[in-house]
Coordinates of C-alpha atoms in Angstrom, one line a residue:
X215 CA 41.3 -10.8 18.4
X216 CA 37.8 -9.7 19.2
X217 CA 36.1 -12.7 17.6
X218 CA 36.9 -16.4 16.9
X219 CA 34.6 -16.2 13.8
X220 CA 32.8 -13.6 11.8
X221 CA 30.3 -14.7 9.2
X222 CA 29.6 -12.4 6.3
X223 CA 25.9 -12.9 5.4
X224 CA 22.9 -14.2 7.4
X225 CA 21.2 -16.4 4.9
X226 CA 20.5 -20.1 5.6
X227 CA 24.2 -20.9 5.3
X228 CA 25.5 -18.0 7.3
X229 CA 23.1 -18.0 10.2
X230 CA 23.3 -21.7 10.6
X231 CA 27.1 -21.5 10.5
X232 CA 27.1 -18.8 13.2
X233 CA 24.8 -20.7 15.5
X234 CA 26.8 -23.9 15.2
X235 CA 30.0 -22.0 15.9
X236 CA 28.4 -20.4 19.0
X237 CA 27.3 -23.8 20.2
X238 CA 30.9 -25.0 19.9
X239 CA 32.1 -22.2 22.2
X240 CA 33.4 -19.7 19.7
X241 CA 32.8 -16.0 20.1
X242 CA 30.9 -15.3 16.9
X243 CA 29.5 -12.3 15.0
X244 CA 27.5 -11.9 11.8
X245 CA 27.6 -9.1 9.3
X246 CA 24.4 -8.4 7.2
X247 CA 23.8 -5.7 4.7
X248 CA 20.0 -6.2 4.4
X249 CA 17.7 -4.5 6.9
X250 CA 16.6 -7.9 8.1
X251 CA 18.3 -11.3 8.7
X252 CA 17.8 -14.4 6.6
X253 CA 19.3 -13.4 3.3
X254 CA 17.6 -13.9 -0.1
X255 CA 15.9 -17.2 1.0
X256 CA 13.9 -15.8 3.9
X257 CA 13.3 -12.3 2.6
X258 CA 12.8 -12.5 -1.2
X259 CA 13.2 -16.1 -2.2
X260 CA 12.3 -19.5 -0.8
X261 CA 9.9 -18.4 2.0
X262 CA 7.8 -15.7 0.2
X263 CA 7.6 -17.8 -3.0
X264 CA 6.2 -20.8 -1.0
X265 CA 3.6 -18.6 0.6
X266 CA 2.4 -17.4 -2.8
X267 CA 2.5 -21.0 -4.2
X268 CA 0.5 -22.2 -1.2
X269 CA -2.1 -19.5 -1.4
X270 CA -2.5 -19.7 -5.2
X271 CA -2.8 -23.4 -5.1
X272 CA -5.6 -23.2 -2.5
X273 CA -7.3 -20.6 -4.6
X274 CA -7.3 -22.9 -7.7
X275 CA -8.4 -25.9 -5.6
X276 CA -11.3 -23.9 -4.3
X277 CA -12.3 -23.0 -7.8
X278 CA -11.7 -26.4 -9.5
X279 CA -11.8 -29.3 -7.0
X280 CA -14.0 -28.3 -4.1
X281 CA -17.3 -28.9 -6.0
X282 CA -16.1 -32.4 -7.0
X283 CA -15.7 -33.2 -3.3
X284 CA -19.1 -31.8 -2.4
X285 CA -18.0 -28.5 -1.1
X286 CA -20.0 -25.5 -2.3
X287 CA -18.3 -22.1 -2.0
X288 CA -19.1 -20.3 -5.2
X289 CA -16.4 -18.9 -7.5
X290 CA -13.5 -17.6 -5.5
X291 CA -11.9 -14.2 -6.2
X292 CA -8.4 -12.9 -5.5
X293 CA -7.6 -10.0 -3.1
X294 CA -4.0 -9.7 -4.1
X295 CA -3.2 -7.0 -1.6
X296 CA -4.3 -9.3 1.2
X297 CA -2.4 -12.3 -0.3
X298 CA 0.8 -10.2 -0.4
X299 CA 0.2 -9.2 3.2
X300 CA -0.2 -12.9 4.1
X301 CA 3.1 -13.6 2.3
X302 CA 4.9 -10.7 4.2
X303 CA 3.6 -12.0 7.5
X304 CA 5.3 -15.3 6.9
X305 CA 8.5 -13.6 5.9
X306 CA 8.4 -11.4 9.0
X307 CA 7.9 -14.3 11.3
X308 CA 10.9 -16.2 9.8
X309 CA 13.3 -13.3 9.9
X310 CA 12.4 -12.4 13.4
X311 CA 13.1 -16.0 14.3
X312 CA 16.6 -15.7 13.1
X313 CA 17.1 -12.5 15.1
X314 CA 15.8 -14.4 18.2
X315 CA 18.3 -17.3 17.5
X316 CA 21.2 -14.9 17.3
X317 CA 20.3 -13.4 20.7
X318 CA 19.7 -16.8 22.2
X319 CA 23.1 -18.0 21.1
X320 CA 24.8 -14.7 22.1
X321 CA 25.9 -13.9 18.6
X322 CA 26.8 -10.3 17.9
X323 CA 25.5 -8.6 14.7
X324 CA 26.7 -5.8 12.6
X325 CA 24.4 -4.0 10.1
X326 CA 26.2 -3.0 7.0
X327 CA 28.3 -4.3 4.0
X328 CA 31.4 -6.3 4.9
X329 CA 34.7 -6.0 3.1
X330 CA 37.8 -8.0 3.9
X331 CA 40.7 -5.5 4.3
X332 CA 43.2 -8.0 5.5
X333 CA 43.2 -11.6 6.9
X334 CA 41.4 -11.3 10.2
X335 CA 40.1 -7.8 9.5
X336 CA 36.7 -6.8 8.1
X337 CA 35.5 -3.3 7.4
X338 CA 31.8 -2.8 8.0
X339 CA 30.1 0.0 6.1
X340 CA 26.7 1.0 7.5
X341 CA 23.8 2.4 5.4
X342 CA 24.7 6.0 6.6
X343 CA 28.3 5.6 5.3
X344 CA 30.0 5.2 8.6
X345 CA 32.7 2.5 8.8
X346 CA 34.3 0.4 11.5
X347 CA 36.8 -2.4 11.4
X348 CA 36.2 -5.6 13.3
X349 CA 38.8 -8.3 14.0
X350 CA 38.5 -12.0 14.0
X351 CA 40.6 -15.2 13.9
X352 CA 38.4 -16.7 11.1
X353 CA 36.1 -15.4 8.4
X354 CA 33.3 -17.4 6.6
X355 CA 32.0 -15.9 3.4
X356 CA 28.3 -16.7 3.1
X357 CA 27.1 -13.9 0.9
X358 CA 24.8 -16.1 -1.3
X359 CA 23.9 -15.2 -4.8
X360 CA 22.3 -12.5 -7.0
X361 CA 20.0 -12.8 -10.0
X362 CA 21.6 -13.5 -13.4
X363 CA 20.9 -10.8 -15.9
X364 CA 20.4 -10.7 -19.7
X365 CA 22.6 -8.4 -21.7
X366 CA 20.7 -5.3 -22.9
X367 CA 17.7 -5.9 -20.8
X368 CA 17.4 -3.8 -17.7
X369 CA 15.5 -5.1 -14.7
X370 CA 13.5 -2.3 -13.1
X371 CA 11.4 -4.6 -10.8
X372 CA 8.2 -3.1 -12.2
X373 CA 7.7 -4.2 -15.8
X374 CA 10.9 -6.2 -16.2
X375 CA 11.4 -8.1 -13.0
X376 CA 13.6 -10.6 -11.3
X377 CA 12.2 -13.1 -8.9
X378 CA 12.2 -10.3 -6.3
X379 CA 9.8 -8.1 -8.2
X380 CA 7.7 -11.1 -9.4
X381 CA 6.8 -11.8 -5.7
X382 CA 5.5 -8.3 -5.2
X383 CA 3.5 -7.4 -8.4
X384 CA 0.7 -4.9 -7.4
X385 CA -1.8 -6.6 -9.8
X386 CA -2.1 -9.8 -11.7
X387 CA -0.5 -9.2 -15.2
X388 CA -2.7 -9.9 -18.2
X389 CA 0.3 -11.4 -20.0
X390 CA 3.4 -12.6 -18.2
X391 CA 6.5 -13.7 -20.3
X392 CA 9.1 -15.6 -18.4
X393 CA 12.7 -16.0 -19.6
X394 CA 13.9 -19.4 -18.4
X395 CA 12.1 -22.7 -17.7
X396 CA 14.1 -23.6 -14.6
X397 CA 12.8 -24.0 -11.1
X398 CA 12.2 -20.2 -10.4
X399 CA 10.5 -19.6 -13.7
X400 CA 8.2 -22.6 -13.4
X401 CA 7.3 -21.9 -9.7
X402 CA 6.5 -18.2 -10.3
X403 CA 4.8 -18.9 -13.6
X404 CA 2.6 -21.4 -11.8
X405 CA 1.6 -18.7 -9.2
X406 CA 0.6 -16.1 -11.6
X407 CA -1.1 -18.5 -14.0
X408 CA -3.3 -19.7 -11.2
X409 CA -4.2 -16.1 -10.2
X410 CA -5.3 -15.3 -13.8
X411 CA -2.3 -14.4 -15.9
X412 CA -1.6 -15.7 -19.4
X413 CA 1.9 -17.1 -19.0
X414 CA 4.5 -17.8 -21.7
X415 CA 7.8 -19.3 -20.9
X416 CA 10.8 -18.9 -23.2
X417 CA 13.6 -21.5 -22.7
X418 CA 17.0 -21.6 -24.6
X419 CA 17.3 -25.4 -24.3
X420 CA 15.0 -27.9 -26.0
X421 CA 13.6 -29.0 -22.6
X422 CA 12.5 -27.6 -19.3
X423 CA 14.1 -28.1 -15.9
X424 CA 17.8 -28.7 -16.8
X425 CA 19.4 -31.1 -14.4
X426 CA 16.2 -32.9 -13.5
X427 CA 15.7 -36.5 -14.5
X428 CA 14.6 -36.4 -18.2
X429 CA 11.6 -38.6 -17.8
X430 CA 10.3 -36.6 -14.9
X431 CA 10.9 -33.3 -16.7
X432 CA 9.0 -34.5 -19.8
X433 CA 6.0 -35.5 -17.8
X434 CA 6.1 -32.3 -15.8
X435 CA 6.2 -30.4 -19.1
X436 CA 3.0 -32.1 -20.3
X437 CA 1.3 -31.4 -17.0
X438 CA 2.2 -27.7 -17.0
X439 CA 0.9 -27.4 -20.6
X440 CA -2.3 -29.0 -19.5
X441 CA -2.5 -26.5 -16.7
X442 CA -2.3 -23.6 -19.2
X443 CA 1.3 -22.6 -19.3
X444 CA 2.7 -22.0 -22.9
X445 CA 6.3 -22.9 -23.7
X446 CA 8.6 -21.8 -26.4
X447 CA 11.6 -24.1 -26.2
X448 CA 14.9 -23.8 -28.1
X449 CA 14.3 -20.0 -28.1
X450 CA 15.9 -16.9 -26.7
X451 CA 14.9 -13.4 -25.9
X452 CA 17.0 -10.9 -27.7
X453 CA 15.4 -7.7 -26.6
X454 CA 12.5 -5.9 -24.9
X455 CA 11.0 -2.7 -26.2
X456 CA 9.7 -0.8 -23.2
X457 CA 8.6 2.4 -25.1
X458 CA 4.9 1.5 -25.3
X459 CA 2.2 0.7 -22.9
X460 CA 2.7 -3.0 -23.7
X461 CA 6.2 -4.6 -23.7
X462 CA 7.4 -5.9 -27.1
X463 CA 9.6 -8.9 -26.6
X464 CA 11.8 -10.2 -29.4
X465 CA 12.1 -14.0 -29.4
X466 CA 14.3 -15.9 -31.8
X467 CA 15.3 -19.5 -32.2
X468 CA 18.3 -20.4 -30.0
X469 CA 20.2 -21.6 -33.1
X470 CA 19.5 -18.4 -35.0
X471 CA 16.9 -17.6 -37.6
X472 CA 13.7 -15.6 -38.1
X473 CA 12.2 -14.4 -34.8
X474 CA 8.8 -13.1 -33.6
X475 CA 7.6 -10.3 -31.3
X476 CA 5.4 -11.2 -28.4
X477 CA 3.4 -8.8 -26.2
X478 CA 3.7 -8.8 -22.5
X479 CA 2.6 -6.7 -19.5
X480 CA 5.4 -8.0 -17.4
X481 CA 8.7 -9.9 -18.2
X482 CA 10.3 -12.0 -15.6
X483 CA 14.0 -12.8 -16.1
X484 CA 14.6 -16.2 -14.4
X485 CA 17.8 -17.5 -16.1
X486 CA 19.5 -18.5 -12.9
X487 CA 21.7 -16.9 -10.2
X488 CA 25.3 -15.8 -9.9
X489 CA 27.6 -15.9 -6.8
X490 CA 27.6 -12.6 -4.8
X491 CA 31.3 -11.9 -4.5
X492 CA 31.7 -8.4 -5.7
X493 CA 32.8 -5.7 -3.2
X494 CA 34.0 -8.2 -0.6
X495 CA 37.7 -7.3 -1.1
X496 CA 38.5 -10.8 -2.2
X497 CA 41.0 -9.9 -5.0
X498 CA 42.9 -7.5 -2.7
X499 CA 43.0 -10.2 0.0
X500 CA 44.3 -12.8 -2.4
X501 CA 41.3 -15.0 -2.4
X502 CA 41.1 -17.0 -5.6
X503 CA 37.9 -17.3 -7.6
X504 CA 37.1 -19.6 -10.6
X505 CA 35.9 -18.5 -14.0
X506 CA 32.3 -18.2 -12.8
X507 CA 33.2 -15.9 -9.9
X508 CA 32.9 -18.5 -7.2
X509 CA 35.4 -18.7 -4.3
X510 CA 37.7 -21.7 -4.8
X511 CA 37.8 -23.8 -1.7
X512 CA 39.3 -27.2 -0.6
X513 CA 37.3 -30.1 0.9
X514 CA 37.4 -28.2 4.2
X515 CA 35.9 -24.9 2.8
X516 CA 39.2 -23.2 3.1
X517 CA 40.0 -20.5 0.5
X518 CA 43.5 -19.8 -0.8
X519 CA 44.0 -17.4 2.2
X520 CA 44.4 -19.0 5.7
X521 CA 41.6 -18.2 8.0
X522 CA 39.1 -17.3 5.2
X523 CA 36.4 -19.9 4.4
X524 CA 33.4 -19.9 2.1
X525 CA 30.1 -21.8 1.9
X526 CA 26.8 -21.9 0.0
X527 CA 26.1 -20.2 -3.3
X528 CA 29.5 -18.5 -3.4
X529 CA 31.3 -21.9 -3.9
X530 CA 30.7 -24.7 -6.4
X531 CA 27.7 -26.9 -6.2
X532 CA 23.9 -26.6 -6.4
X533 CA 22.6 -23.2 -5.2
X534 CA 20.3 -24.7 -2.6
X535 CA 19.6 -23.3 0.9
X536 CA 19.8 -26.7 2.6
X537 CA 23.2 -27.4 0.9
X538 CA 24.4 -24.1 2.3
X539 CA 23.1 -25.0 5.8
X540 CA 25.0 -28.3 5.8
X541 CA 28.2 -26.6 4.7
X542 CA 27.7 -23.9 7.4
X543 CA 27.6 -26.6 10.1
X544 CA 30.5 -28.5 8.5
X545 CA 32.6 -25.3 8.3
X546 CA 32.0 -24.3 11.9
X547 CA 32.9 -27.8 13.1
X548 CA 36.1 -27.8 11.0
X549 CA 37.1 -24.4 12.4
X550 CA 36.5 -25.8 15.9
X551 CA 38.8 -28.7 15.1
X552 CA 36.1 -31.3 14.6
X553 CA 35.4 -33.5 11.6
X554 CA 32.6 -31.6 9.7
X555 CA 31.4 -33.3 6.5
X556 CA 28.8 -33.0 3.8
X557 CA 27.7 -35.9 1.6
X558 CA 27.2 -34.3 -1.8
X559 CA 25.7 -37.5 -3.2
X560 CA 22.6 -37.0 -0.9
X561 CA 21.5 -33.4 -1.5
X562 CA 17.7 -33.3 -2.2
X563 CA 16.3 -31.0 -4.8
X564 CA 12.6 -29.8 -4.9
X565 CA 10.5 -28.0 -7.4
X566 CA 7.5 -26.5 -5.7
X567 CA 5.1 -26.6 -8.7
X568 CA 1.9 -28.6 -8.6
X569 CA 2.5 -31.4 -8.6
X570 CA 5.9 -31.1 -6.9
X571 CA 9.1 -32.7 -8.1
X572 CA 11.6 -34.0 -5.6
X573 CA 14.8 -35.9 -6.3
X574 CA 18.0 -37.0 -4.6
X575 CA 21.0 -38.8 -6.0
X576 CA 21.7 -39.6 -9.7
X577 CA 19.4 -39.2 -12.7
X578 CA 19.2 -41.8 -15.4
X579 CA 21.1 -39.5 -17.7
X580 CA 24.0 -39.2 -15.2
X581 CA 24.2 -43.0 -14.7
X582 CA 24.2 -43.6 -18.4
X583 CA 27.0 -41.1 -19.0
X584 CA 29.1 -42.7 -16.2
X585 CA 28.5 -46.1 -17.6
X586 CA 26.9 -47.4 -14.4
X587 CA 24.6 -50.4 -14.8
X588 CA 21.3 -49.9 -13.0
X589 CA 17.8 -51.2 -12.5
X590 CA 14.7 -49.0 -12.5
X591 CA 11.5 -49.4 -10.4
X592 CA 8.6 -47.1 -11.1
X593 CA 5.1 -46.8 -9.5
X594 CA 2.4 -44.4 -10.6
X595 CA 0.2 -42.4 -8.1
X596 CA -2.8 -43.5 -10.2
X597 CA -2.3 -46.9 -8.4
X598 CA -2.0 -45.4 -4.9
X599 CA -5.1 -45.5 -2.8
X600 CA -4.6 -42.2 -0.9
X601 CA -3.7 -40.3 -4.1
X602 CA -7.0 -41.6 -5.6
X603 CA -9.2 -40.3 -2.8
X604 CA -7.2 -37.1 -2.6
X605 CA -7.6 -36.4 -6.4
X606 CA -3.8 -36.2 -6.6
X607 CA -3.0 -39.0 -9.0
X608 CA -0.6 -37.1 -11.3
X609 CA 3.0 -38.4 -11.4
X610 CA 5.1 -41.3 -10.2
X611 CA 8.0 -42.5 -8.0
X612 CA 11.1 -43.8 -9.7
X613 CA 14.0 -45.6 -7.9
X614 CA 17.3 -46.2 -9.6
X615 CA 19.4 -49.0 -8.0
X616 CA 22.9 -50.4 -8.8
X617 CA 22.4 -53.5 -11.0
X618 CA 25.0 -55.5 -9.0
X619 CA 24.6 -54.4 -5.4
X620 CA 21.0 -53.1 -5.4
X621 CA 22.2 -50.0 -3.6
X622 CA 20.0 -47.0 -4.2
X623 CA 21.6 -44.5 -6.5
X624 CA 18.8 -42.1 -7.1
X625 CA 15.1 -41.5 -6.2
X626 CA 12.8 -39.2 -8.2
X627 CA 9.3 -38.3 -7.3
X628 CA 6.8 -36.3 -9.3
X629 CA 3.6 -35.9 -7.3
X630 CA 1.7 -34.1 -4.6
X631 CA 3.8 -33.5 -1.4
X632 CA 6.9 -34.9 -3.1
X633 CA 9.1 -32.4 -1.2
X634 CA 8.1 -34.1 2.1
X635 CA 8.4 -37.6 0.8
X636 CA 12.0 -37.1 -0.5
X637 CA 13.1 -37.0 3.2
X638 CA 12.7 -40.8 3.4
X639 CA 14.7 -41.2 0.3
X640 CA 17.5 -39.1 1.5
X641 CA 17.8 -41.0 4.8
X642 CA 17.8 -44.3 3.0
X643 CA 20.6 -43.2 0.7
X644 CA 22.6 -41.7 3.6
X645 CA 22.6 -45.1 5.2
X646 CA 23.5 -46.9 2.0
X647 CA 20.2 -48.6 1.7
X648 CA 19.3 -51.1 -1.1
X649 CA 16.0 -51.0 -2.9
X650 CA 15.1 -54.2 -1.0
X651 CA 15.7 -52.3 2.3
X652 CA 13.1 -49.8 1.4
X653 CA 10.8 -52.5 0.0
X654 CA 10.9 -54.5 3.2
X655 CA 10.2 -51.4 5.4
X656 CA 6.6 -51.2 6.6
X657 CA 4.9 -48.0 5.3
X658 CA 1.7 -46.8 6.8
X659 CA -1.5 -47.2 4.8
X660 CA -3.1 -45.3 3.3
X661 CA -0.4 -42.8 2.6
X662 CA 1.3 -41.4 -0.5
X663 CA 4.6 -42.8 0.8
X664 CA 3.4 -46.3 -0.1
X665 CA 4.3 -45.4 -3.6
X666 CA 8.0 -45.2 -2.6
X667 CA 7.8 -48.7 -1.2
X668 CA 6.0 -50.0 -4.3
X669 CA 8.7 -48.4 -6.6
X670 CA 11.3 -50.2 -4.5
X671 CA 9.5 -53.4 -5.0
X672 CA 9.2 -52.6 -8.7
X673 CA 13.1 -52.5 -9.0
X674 CA 12.9 -56.3 -8.7
X675 CA 9.6 -56.5 -10.7
X676 CA 7.4 -57.4 -7.7
X677 CA 5.2 -54.3 -7.2
X678 CA 2.0 -55.4 -5.5
X679 CA -0.6 -52.8 -6.6
X680 CA 0.5 -52.2 -10.2

């Protein structure tokens, strides 16, 4: 066999898996169909969206908050071409970093689309149509996910766009209509609203951010409305007329009934993502998939065919880059005969709006459904000294702890820099911390993280500053 392991896909799960395998002494290769490494996340997802979120947030801050702090700059304007160039520079730096890591770890790379032709054999089809077959003892499928589409609505990435096109619009749309009030829709809606677009978000459910703690989602909904986003909940888009200069979007109640037609310059379809498993030869190889097209794996990421593993968005679980990374490491260690493991109870989730939402563990809704008795500790950022002087007082920290043992079951943060603060929560939960453990841990002052300590104190009704 030429290789010990070949990974199909170089996204966060795939490239991390390959690096860990190489560290463990395996002869490793990666197959990637995109022109650059890093997958959706680095090229057209997580990384470029965060660049646009950061730039648009600073733009709005310069226009709205600088004067309040005694900084006079005049009214800022947007040079969108320069902002998109800034975004692309960030992407280029990250994907080149993956290329460097492959070379550093002596990982071979194949450019093209991989298809499993038999256990241990993968056909690689290059962009020019040429094919070659490479052999390996083990295969890890890490092909990620693709955008979910709406029936009857064709995405052209110009007027009707996915997240890919929404990150590369040549001008700020006058009216942007977004289908889906999940993480992607809210993040990209926030970007273009800050830059001047009139944004309307249509959501099938009666609330935004499905899966996020209900109290957090409700307050975020109010904050986003205050920022200027318009929501149409319990609604669905049934069609888009593209014949005119302006898009005509048909919107109806989710339960049925009389609808309305809304005008839009751009429509963003952000209804989720689906596993990318087509064209991989899985059916012919005998690899079982579930009813959502995901590869069925056991606790060790083994598929129904010996020697074929799968990780990340192509298997069950949250479609998060860091979840895929953890699975990539675990899969490589298992293939090497070690005890790789992922704790799925401690997978953080972050929404990079302003303010941010970050959570880890169970929501109140999940604990109620499971019949688990719990205590709640909450602390608002309005009572945090650093948040006050930073003008970032929106939101709160909420800690859910087992009523009997005090073990932390979930931590939810709505506030500035929540994505960084959730790291403390994840470590605490990984080590089985109680709320008292967090409460008795000294936190630096003045910092936003003091709100986490205060929320832990509040579990036992002894918050100091609120």
